[in-house]
GROMACS .gro file of C-alpha atoms in nm:
model
  388
    1MET     CA    1   5.328  11.995  10.441
    2VAL     CA    2   5.330  11.966  10.061
    3GLU     CA    3   5.152  11.671   9.900
    4THR     CA    4   5.218  11.564   9.543
    5LYS     CA    5   5.094  11.263   9.350
    6ASN     CA    6   5.286  11.068   9.088
    7LEU     CA    7   5.159  10.742   8.938
    8SER     CA    8   5.028  10.539   9.233
    9CYS     CA    9   5.247  10.717   9.489
   10LEU     CA   10   5.190  11.012   9.717
   11TRP     CA   11   5.479  11.233   9.827
   12PHE     CA   12   5.464  11.427  10.154
   13GLU     CA   13   5.726  11.694  10.219
   14ASN     CA   14   5.807  11.959  10.477
   15ASP     CA   15   6.123  12.149  10.567
   16ASN     CA   16   6.266  11.854  10.759
   17SER     CA   17   6.157  11.535  10.582
   18LEU     CA   18   6.003  11.374  10.277
   19GLU     CA   19   5.805  11.052  10.245
   20CYS     CA   20   5.675  10.839   9.959
   21GLN     CA   21   5.359  10.638  10.026
   22GLN     CA   22   5.180  10.378   9.817
   23ASN     CA   23   4.826  10.281   9.917
   24GLY     CA   24   4.879  10.433  10.260
   25SER     CA   25   5.203  10.250  10.341
   26THR     CA   26   5.552  10.402  10.345
   27VAL     CA   27   5.789  10.307  10.064
   28PHE     CA   28   6.062  10.557  10.148
   29LYS     CA   29   6.118  10.818  10.420
   30ASP     CA   30   6.421  11.039  10.472
   31THR     CA   31   6.535  11.371  10.612
   32GLN     CA   32   6.568  11.656  10.365
   33GLU     CA   33   6.935  11.693  10.460
   34HIS     CA   34   7.022  11.329  10.389
   35TRP     CA   35   6.805  11.326  10.078
   36LYS     CA   36   7.009  11.610   9.928
   37ASP     CA   37   7.360  11.551  10.067
   38GLY     CA   38   7.347  11.171  10.085
   39PHE     CA   39   7.091  10.996   9.867
   40CYS     CA   40   7.074  11.218   9.556
   41ARG     CA   41   7.439  11.325   9.569
   42LEU     CA   42   7.584  10.975   9.593
   43LEU     CA   43   7.350  10.826   9.332
   44LYS     CA   44   7.411  11.124   9.100
   45LEU     CA   45   7.037  11.169   9.056
   46SER     CA   46   6.840  11.491   9.039
   47ASN     CA   47   6.553  11.540   9.281
   48GLU     CA   48   6.301  11.433   9.017
   49GLU     CA   49   6.508  11.138   8.895
   50ALA     CA   50   6.543  11.007   9.250
   51LYS     CA   51   6.168  11.030   9.303
   52GLN     CA   52   6.100  10.853   8.973
   53TRP     CA   53   6.327  10.565   9.072
   54ILE     CA   54   6.159  10.530   9.413
   55GLU     CA   55   5.819  10.523   9.243
   56GLY     CA   56   5.956  10.249   9.019
   57VAL     CA   57   6.056  10.054   9.330
   58ALA     CA   58   5.701  10.088   9.460
   59LEU     CA   59   5.558   9.954   9.133
   60THR     CA   60   5.810   9.669   9.107
   61SER     CA   61   5.731   9.519   9.448
   62PRO     CA   62   5.375   9.395   9.374
   63GLN     CA   63   5.488   9.270   9.034
   64ILE     CA   64   5.738   9.033   9.199
   65PHE     CA   65   5.586   8.953   9.538
   66ASN     CA   66   5.222   9.064   9.501
   67LYS     CA   67   5.257   9.288   9.806
   68SER     CA   68   5.360   9.645   9.881
   69PHE     CA   69   5.725   9.728   9.945
   70SER     CA   70   5.666   9.811  10.311
   71LYS     CA   71   5.535   9.457  10.374
   72LEU     CA   72   5.852   9.287  10.246
   73ASN     CA   73   6.129   9.147  10.461
   74LYS     CA   74   6.472   9.305  10.426
   75ASN     CA   75   6.611   9.043  10.185
   76ASP     CA   76   6.310   9.069   9.955
   77LYS     CA   77   6.347   9.447   9.958
   78VAL     CA   78   6.701   9.398   9.828
   79LEU     CA   79   6.568   9.186   9.540
   80VAL     CA   80   6.311   9.452   9.450
   81LEU     CA   81   6.571   9.728   9.456
   82LYS     CA   82   6.801   9.523   9.230
   83LYS     CA   83   6.517   9.452   8.987
   84SER     CA   84   6.412   9.817   8.973
   85ILE     CA   85   6.768   9.916   8.879
   86GLU     CA   86   6.754   9.700   8.565
   87SER     CA   87   6.483   9.910   8.401
   88PHE     CA   88   6.565  10.261   8.524
   89PRO     CA   89   6.728  10.459   8.238
   90LYS     CA   90   7.003  10.618   8.450
   91PHE     CA   91   7.123  10.269   8.548
   92VAL     CA   92   7.095  10.093   8.211
   93VAL     CA   93   7.408  10.005   8.010
   94SER     CA   94   7.342   9.962   7.639
   95THR     CA   95   7.683   9.834   7.529
   96SER     CA   96   7.928   9.575   7.659
   97SER     CA   97   8.307   9.563   7.665
   98PRO     CA   98   8.465   9.433   7.342
   99VAL     CA   99   8.742   9.273   7.552
  100SER     CA  100   8.692   8.908   7.647
  101ASN     CA  101   8.678   8.797   8.010
  102ALA     CA  102   8.989   8.584   7.957
  103GLU     CA  103   9.185   8.892   7.847
  104LEU     CA  104   9.061   9.093   8.145
  105LEU     CA  105   9.176   8.830   8.397
  106SER     CA  106   9.550   8.871   8.354
  107SER     CA  107   9.675   9.104   8.628
  108ILE     CA  108   9.808   9.039   8.979
  109GLY     CA  109   9.688   9.216   9.292
  110VAL     CA  110   9.873   9.314   9.609
  111CYS     CA  111   9.741   8.993   9.765
  112GLY     CA  112   9.986   8.815   9.531
  113HIS     CA  113   9.717   8.630   9.336
  114LYS     CA  114   9.625   8.655   8.971
  115SER     CA  115   9.279   8.791   8.903
  116ASN     CA  116   9.018   8.517   8.871
  117THR     CA  117   8.690   8.706   8.886
  118ILE     CA  118   8.528   9.018   8.745
  119TRP     CA  119   8.358   9.201   9.029
  120GLU     CA  120   8.215   9.475   8.807
  121SER     CA  121   8.237   9.500   8.428
  122GLY     CA  122   8.250   9.879   8.426
  123ILE     CA  123   8.212  10.200   8.621
  124GLY     CA  124   7.868  10.339   8.563
  125LYS     CA  125   7.812  10.335   8.186
  126ASP     CA  126   8.185  10.330   8.111
  127ASN     CA  127   8.320   9.992   7.992
  128ASP     CA  128   8.682  10.107   7.970
  129PHE     CA  129   8.753  10.046   8.339
  130VAL     CA  130   8.677   9.716   8.508
  131VAL     CA  131   8.705   9.591   8.866
  132VAL     CA  132   8.868   9.248   8.862
  133GLY     CA  133   9.017   9.061   9.152
  134CYS     CA  134   9.071   8.759   9.368
  135LYS     CA  135   8.762   8.566   9.468
  136GLU     CA  136   8.942   8.380   9.746
  137CYS     CA  137   9.067   8.699   9.914
  138GLU     CA  138   8.748   8.894   9.835
  139TYR     CA  139   8.962   9.172   9.696
  140GLY     CA  140   8.930   9.384   9.383
  141TRP     CA  141   9.144   9.622   9.182
  142LEU     CA  142   9.078   9.856   8.894
  143ILE     CA  143   9.218   9.788   8.547
  144ASN     CA  144   9.196   9.957   8.211
  145ALA     CA  145   9.011   9.711   7.987
  146ASN     CA  146   9.223   9.822   7.693
  147ASN     CA  147   9.546   9.733   7.876
  148PRO     CA  148   9.438   9.472   8.131
  149LYS     CA  149   9.780   9.326   8.215
  150THR     CA  150   9.916   9.650   8.358
  151SER     CA  151   9.827   9.758   8.711
  152LEU     CA  152   9.700  10.114   8.734
  153ASN     CA  153   9.895  10.381   8.918
  154ASP     CA  154   9.733  10.680   9.080
  155THR     CA  155   9.751  10.944   8.809
  156THR     CA  156   9.463  11.150   8.945
  157LEU     CA  157   9.546  11.519   8.974
  158TYR     CA  158   9.424  11.622   9.319
  159ASN     CA  159   9.393  11.987   9.221
  160GLU     CA  160   9.116  12.245   9.238
  161THR     CA  161   8.920  12.066   8.966
  162TYR     CA  162   8.919  11.744   9.168
  163PHE     CA  163   8.778  11.912   9.478
  164GLU     CA  164   8.563  12.187   9.329
  165GLY     CA  165   8.506  12.091   8.965
  166LYS     CA  166   8.225  11.916   8.786
  167GLU     CA  167   8.424  11.640   8.618
  168LYS     CA  168   8.197  11.338   8.587
  169ASP     CA  169   8.267  11.046   8.822
  170VAL     CA  170   8.592  11.198   8.955
  171GLY     CA  171   8.639  11.397   9.273
  172TYR     CA  172   8.397  11.566   9.509
  173GLY     CA  173   8.253  11.867   9.330
  174SER     CA  174   8.195  12.179   9.543
  175TYR     CA  175   8.377  12.023   9.838
  176LEU     CA  176   8.411  12.346  10.035
  177SER     CA  177   8.036  12.403  10.025
  178GLN     CA  178   8.000  12.070  10.210
  179LYS     CA  179   8.210  12.200  10.501
  180ASP     CA  180   7.941  12.219  10.768
  181TRP     CA  181   7.802  11.868  10.739
  182ARG     CA  182   8.145  11.715  10.680
  183ILE     CA  183   8.279  11.877  10.998
  184GLU     CA  184   7.976  11.749  11.189
  185LYS     CA  185   8.046  11.402  11.049
  186SER     CA  186   8.408  11.440  11.162
  187HIS     CA  187   8.290  11.531  11.512
  188ARG     CA  188   8.098  11.203  11.525
  189LEU     CA  189   8.408  11.013  11.413
  190THR     CA  190   8.618  11.192  11.674
  191ARG     CA  191   8.375  11.095  11.951
  192GLN     CA  192   8.382  10.738  11.821
  193ILE     CA  193   8.763  10.733  11.836
  194GLN     CA  194   8.762  10.882  12.186
  195GLY     CA  195   8.527  10.606  12.298
  196ILE     CA  196   8.751  10.337  12.147
  197CYS     CA  197   9.057  10.485  12.319
  198SER     CA  198   8.872  10.492  12.650
  199TYR     CA  199   8.776  10.127  12.606
  200LEU     CA  200   9.140  10.038  12.530
  201ASN     CA  201   9.267  10.242  12.827
  202ILE     CA  202   9.467  10.473  12.600
  203ASN     CA  203   9.549  10.801  12.775
  204LEU     CA  204   9.489  11.084  12.528
  205LEU     CA  205   9.627  11.365  12.744
  206ASP     CA  206   9.882  11.566  12.542
  207LYS     CA  207   9.890  11.295  12.272
  208LYS     CA  208   9.912  11.365  11.899
  209VAL     CA  209   9.703  11.260  11.601
  210LEU     CA  210   9.827  11.223  11.243
  211ASP     CA  211   9.563  11.249  10.971
  212ILE     CA  212   9.687  11.098  10.644
  213GLY     CA  213   9.502  11.244  10.347
  214SER     CA  214   9.386  11.540  10.551
  215SER     CA  215   9.244  11.732  10.253
  216TYR     CA  216   9.074  12.059  10.353
  217GLY     CA  217   9.122  11.980  10.723
  218PHE     CA  218   8.763  11.902  10.819
  219THR     CA  219   8.871  11.605  11.032
  220ARG     CA  220   9.156  11.803  11.184
  221LYS     CA  221   8.911  12.078  11.275
  222ALA     CA  222   8.709  11.825  11.473
  223PHE     CA  223   9.026  11.692  11.639
  224ASP     CA  224   9.130  12.047  11.722
  225GLU     CA  225   8.798  12.130  11.886
  226ALA     CA  226   8.821  11.807  12.086
  227GLY     CA  227   9.154  11.922  12.228
  228PHE     CA  228   9.390  11.700  12.026
  229LYS     CA  229   9.729  11.806  11.896
  230HIS     CA  230   9.734  11.709  11.530
  231ASP     CA  231   9.936  11.699  11.209
  232GLY     CA  232   9.821  11.637  10.854
  233ILE     CA  233   9.967  11.482  10.541
  234GLU     CA  234   9.809  11.571  10.208
  235LEU     CA  235   9.917  11.499   9.851
  236SER     CA  236   9.735  11.803   9.713
  237LYS     CA  237   9.904  12.139   9.752
  238TYR     CA  238   9.573  12.303   9.665
  239ALA     CA  239   9.388  12.122   9.946
  240ALA     CA  240   9.665  12.207  10.194
  241GLU     CA  241   9.636  12.575  10.103
  242ILE     CA  242   9.259  12.567  10.158
  243CYS     CA  243   9.316  12.399  10.495
  244GLU     CA  244   9.547  12.677  10.608
  245LYS     CA  245   9.315  12.946  10.474
  246GLU     CA  246   9.004  12.803  10.641
  247PHE     CA  247   9.147  12.680  10.971
  248GLY     CA  248   9.506  12.801  11.003
  249PHE     CA  249   9.651  12.447  11.006
  250LYS     CA  250   9.986  12.381  10.840
  251THR     CA  251   9.995  12.059  10.636
  252PHE     CA  252  10.282  11.848  10.506
  253VAL     CA  253  10.241  11.823  10.128
  254GLY     CA  254  10.352  11.486   9.993
  255THR     CA  255  10.306  11.116  10.056
  256ALA     CA  256  10.327  10.929  10.385
  257ASN     CA  257  10.660  10.789  10.268
  258ASP     CA  258  10.788  11.143  10.202
  259PHE     CA  259  10.685  11.245  10.553
  260GLU     CA  260  10.850  10.940  10.705
  261LYS     CA  261  11.182  11.045  10.549
  262VAL     CA  262  11.183  11.388  10.716
  263SER     CA  263  11.005  11.328  11.046
  264ASN     CA  264  11.075  11.110  11.349
  265ASP     CA  265  10.748  11.205  11.521
  266LYS     CA  266  10.533  10.932  11.671
  267TYR     CA  267  10.158  10.943  11.717
  268THR     CA  268   9.901  10.791  11.948
  269ILE     CA  269   9.639  10.793  11.673
  270VAL     CA  270   9.691  10.773  11.296
  271THR     CA  271   9.379  10.817  11.084
  272MET     CA  272   9.321  10.731  10.719
  273PHE     CA  273   8.968  10.811  10.611
  274ASP     CA  274   8.893  10.717  10.248
  275ILE     CA  275   9.262  10.705  10.154
  276LEU     CA  276   9.378  10.343  10.129
  277GLU     CA  277   9.174  10.276   9.814
  278HIS     CA  278   9.352  10.562   9.630
  279VAL     CA  279   9.716  10.460   9.658
  280SER     CA  280   9.910  10.239   9.417
  281ASN     CA  281  10.072  10.035   9.696
  282PRO     CA  282   9.849  10.002  10.004
  283LEU     CA  283  10.097   9.765  10.172
  284ALA     CA  284  10.368  10.032  10.162
  285LEU     CA  285  10.129  10.288  10.310
  286LEU     CA  286  10.030  10.051  10.591
  287GLY     CA  287  10.401   9.995  10.659
  288SER     CA  288  10.447  10.370  10.703
  289VAL     CA  289  10.148  10.382  10.935
  290LYS     CA  290  10.307  10.114  11.152
  291ASN     CA  291  10.622  10.322  11.180
  292PHE     CA  292  10.429  10.636  11.277
  293LEU     CA  293  10.262  10.471  11.578
  294ASN     CA  294  10.362  10.505  11.940
  295PRO     CA  295  10.394  10.171  12.123
  296ASP     CA  296  10.042  10.219  12.259
  297GLY     CA  297   9.911  10.383  11.943
  298ILE     CA  298   9.626  10.283  11.713
  299CYS     CA  299   9.546  10.345  11.349
  300VAL     CA  300   9.189  10.408  11.239
  301ILE     CA  301   9.096  10.327  10.880
  302ARG     CA  302   8.780  10.387  10.680
  303THR     CA  303   8.752  10.253  10.325
  304PRO     CA  304   8.472  10.146  10.087
  305ASN     CA  305   8.353   9.787  10.121
  306LEU     CA  306   8.370   9.561   9.815
  307MET     CA  307   8.113   9.331   9.975
  308ALA     CA  308   7.862   9.610  10.050
  309ILE     CA  309   7.490   9.553  10.010
  310GLU     CA  310   7.491   9.873   9.801
  311ARG     CA  311   7.725   9.713   9.548
  312GLU     CA  312   7.503   9.405   9.541
  313ILE     CA  313   7.207   9.629   9.456
  314PHE     CA  314   7.362   9.889   9.225
  315GLY     CA  315   7.641   9.683   9.068
  316ARG     CA  316   7.861   9.897   8.847
  317PHE     CA  317   7.664  10.204   8.964
  318TYR     CA  318   7.771  10.153   9.326
  319HIS     CA  319   7.870  10.501   9.441
  320SER     CA  320   8.216  10.394   9.563
  321LEU     CA  321   8.323  10.269   9.219
  322LYS     CA  322   8.542  10.555   9.100
  323TYR     CA  323   8.830  10.605   8.859
  324GLU     CA  324   9.055  10.722   9.143
  325HIS     CA  325   8.977  10.415   9.356
  326LEU     CA  326   9.244  10.166   9.256
  327HIS     CA  327   9.163   9.904   9.523
  328TYR     CA  328   8.843   9.758   9.668
  329PHE     CA  329   8.873   9.584  10.002
  330SER     CA  330   8.660   9.334  10.190
  331PRO     CA  331   8.688   9.272  10.565
  332LYS     CA  332   8.879   8.953  10.486
  333VAL     CA  333   9.153   9.104  10.270
  334LEU     CA  334   9.183   9.419  10.480
  335ILE     CA  335   9.266   9.217  10.791
  336SER     CA  336   9.513   9.010  10.586
  337LEU     CA  337   9.694   9.317  10.450
  338LEU     CA  338   9.722   9.467  10.796
  339GLU     CA  339   9.869   9.141  10.923
  340ALA     CA  340  10.125   9.143  10.640
  341SER     CA  341  10.219   9.499  10.737
  342GLY     CA  342  10.286   9.414  11.101
  343LEU     CA  343   9.953   9.541  11.231
  344GLN     CA  344   9.681   9.352  11.416
  345THR     CA  345   9.311   9.427  11.395
  346LEU     CA  346   9.144   9.525  11.720
  347PHE     CA  347   8.802   9.627  11.594
  348LEU     CA  348   8.617   9.600  11.263
  349ALA     CA  349   8.270   9.722  11.174
  350SER     CA  350   8.079   9.836  10.869
  351GLU     CA  351   7.851  10.134  10.831
  352SER     CA  352   7.578  10.232  10.585
  353HIS     CA  353   7.341  10.522  10.543
  354LEU     CA  354   7.256  10.558  10.172
  355LEU     CA  355   6.946  10.335  10.173
  356LYS     CA  356   6.813  10.410  10.520
  357GLY     CA  357   6.502  10.563  10.365
  358PHE     CA  358   6.402  10.216  10.240
  359PHE     CA  359   6.518  10.006  10.535
  360GLU     CA  360   6.507  10.220  10.851
  361GLY     CA  361   6.645  10.002  11.134
  362ASP     CA  362   6.685   9.699  10.908
  363LEU     CA  363   6.990   9.863  10.752
  364ASN     CA  364   7.179   9.784  11.074
  365TYR     CA  365   7.126   9.415  10.993
  366PHE     CA  366   7.350   9.444  10.686
  367SER     CA  367   7.606   9.647  10.879
  368ARG     CA  368   7.629   9.373  11.140
  369LEU     CA  369   7.698   9.125  10.860
  370LEU     CA  370   7.988   9.352  10.754
  371LYS     CA  371   7.798   9.442  10.437
  372GLY     CA  372   7.779   9.815  10.505
  373SER     CA  373   7.913  10.049  10.240
  374ASP     CA  374   8.212  10.159  10.452
  375LEU     CA  375   8.454   9.951  10.657
  376PHE     CA  376   8.575  10.104  10.984
  377LEU     CA  377   8.881   9.936  11.132
  378VAL     CA  378   9.106   9.996  11.432
  379ALA     CA  379   9.449   9.830  11.455
  380CYS     CA  380   9.775   9.845  11.651
  381ASN     CA  381  10.126   9.709  11.614
  382LYS     CA  382  10.139   9.329  11.639
  383SER     CA  383  10.408   9.351  11.905
  384VAL     CA  384  10.174   9.540  12.138
  385VAL     CA  385   9.894   9.401  12.350
  386LEU     CA  386   9.638   9.666  12.443
  387LYS     CA  387   9.418   9.574  12.735
  388ALA     CA  388   9.063   9.691  12.779
   0.00000   0.00000   0.00000
């Protein structure tokens, strides 16, 4: 156990965990694995920067509520975290956009409504890209502040630089080195899907899975080890080549629409993990998904949540605000878009993990309110009634 002292805080670390204490009470506690691969990575903070911010949280709490952070209820903890962001240098924006709000609110989203709210006035410290949207639908889309009337198309190059480069705020960076924990995460998702299929009385024997946006094949590897037959669609030729090199899986390179033109295959499960937010026309993609499904099939979607508690806390520094994310969905608009595509929602939940070091079990409270950072949705064709 290593003990270090900074300001009024004590840090305790071993090979498995780290903990920040103030006056004998815990401010933050996390596993070393999540600290590195989750907390610091997603917030783009170094080890020392992350510790400095947490110490700032500890100091902010008594200034606002005259009590230590650990004594606060979950909603007051949110207020303290938001306040601490305002003064931490990595999260401070010194300039504002020269474009007026009226000029920014001039585009139309896939919900059919003209933008009437600015969800976030920038991405990180960059004022050139703004998330506007429809307040009624709880839906956002990315615009270029210098050309706000034109909807953005996906011009991201999903090449080696995107997956393995160090380009700021774009891509994954060293994606292959994350293989082990991403495959383990995919195993958890696979077990979750198996449980849902069991609940819905869907027979998975000899059935096929289609993974849209299959990337390096981490999810397909988990499907493969669970005994599923599987196919993958991936826009990036580079990612498809890595998938074949690592796991031996062939991948269709192109869009879902391209695949639909050359294949008549049907699938019991279609997955889209962190894909829907990337495409220019999510309605068209959902239409393709509908056509891929067997009569008793389901689609499983994961996408960042516009209404996440993390966005409420971090604002424009919310880790899911990215240049390649063209759309930001809430539970409300996601269900509506599925309905418009001929799909019906069977199950919707939200999930969070980033701030578990501050909240422990209380983080589940925000997930139950559908304010987790990721939305997890299961749907089927509207013409089908699946019985549990």
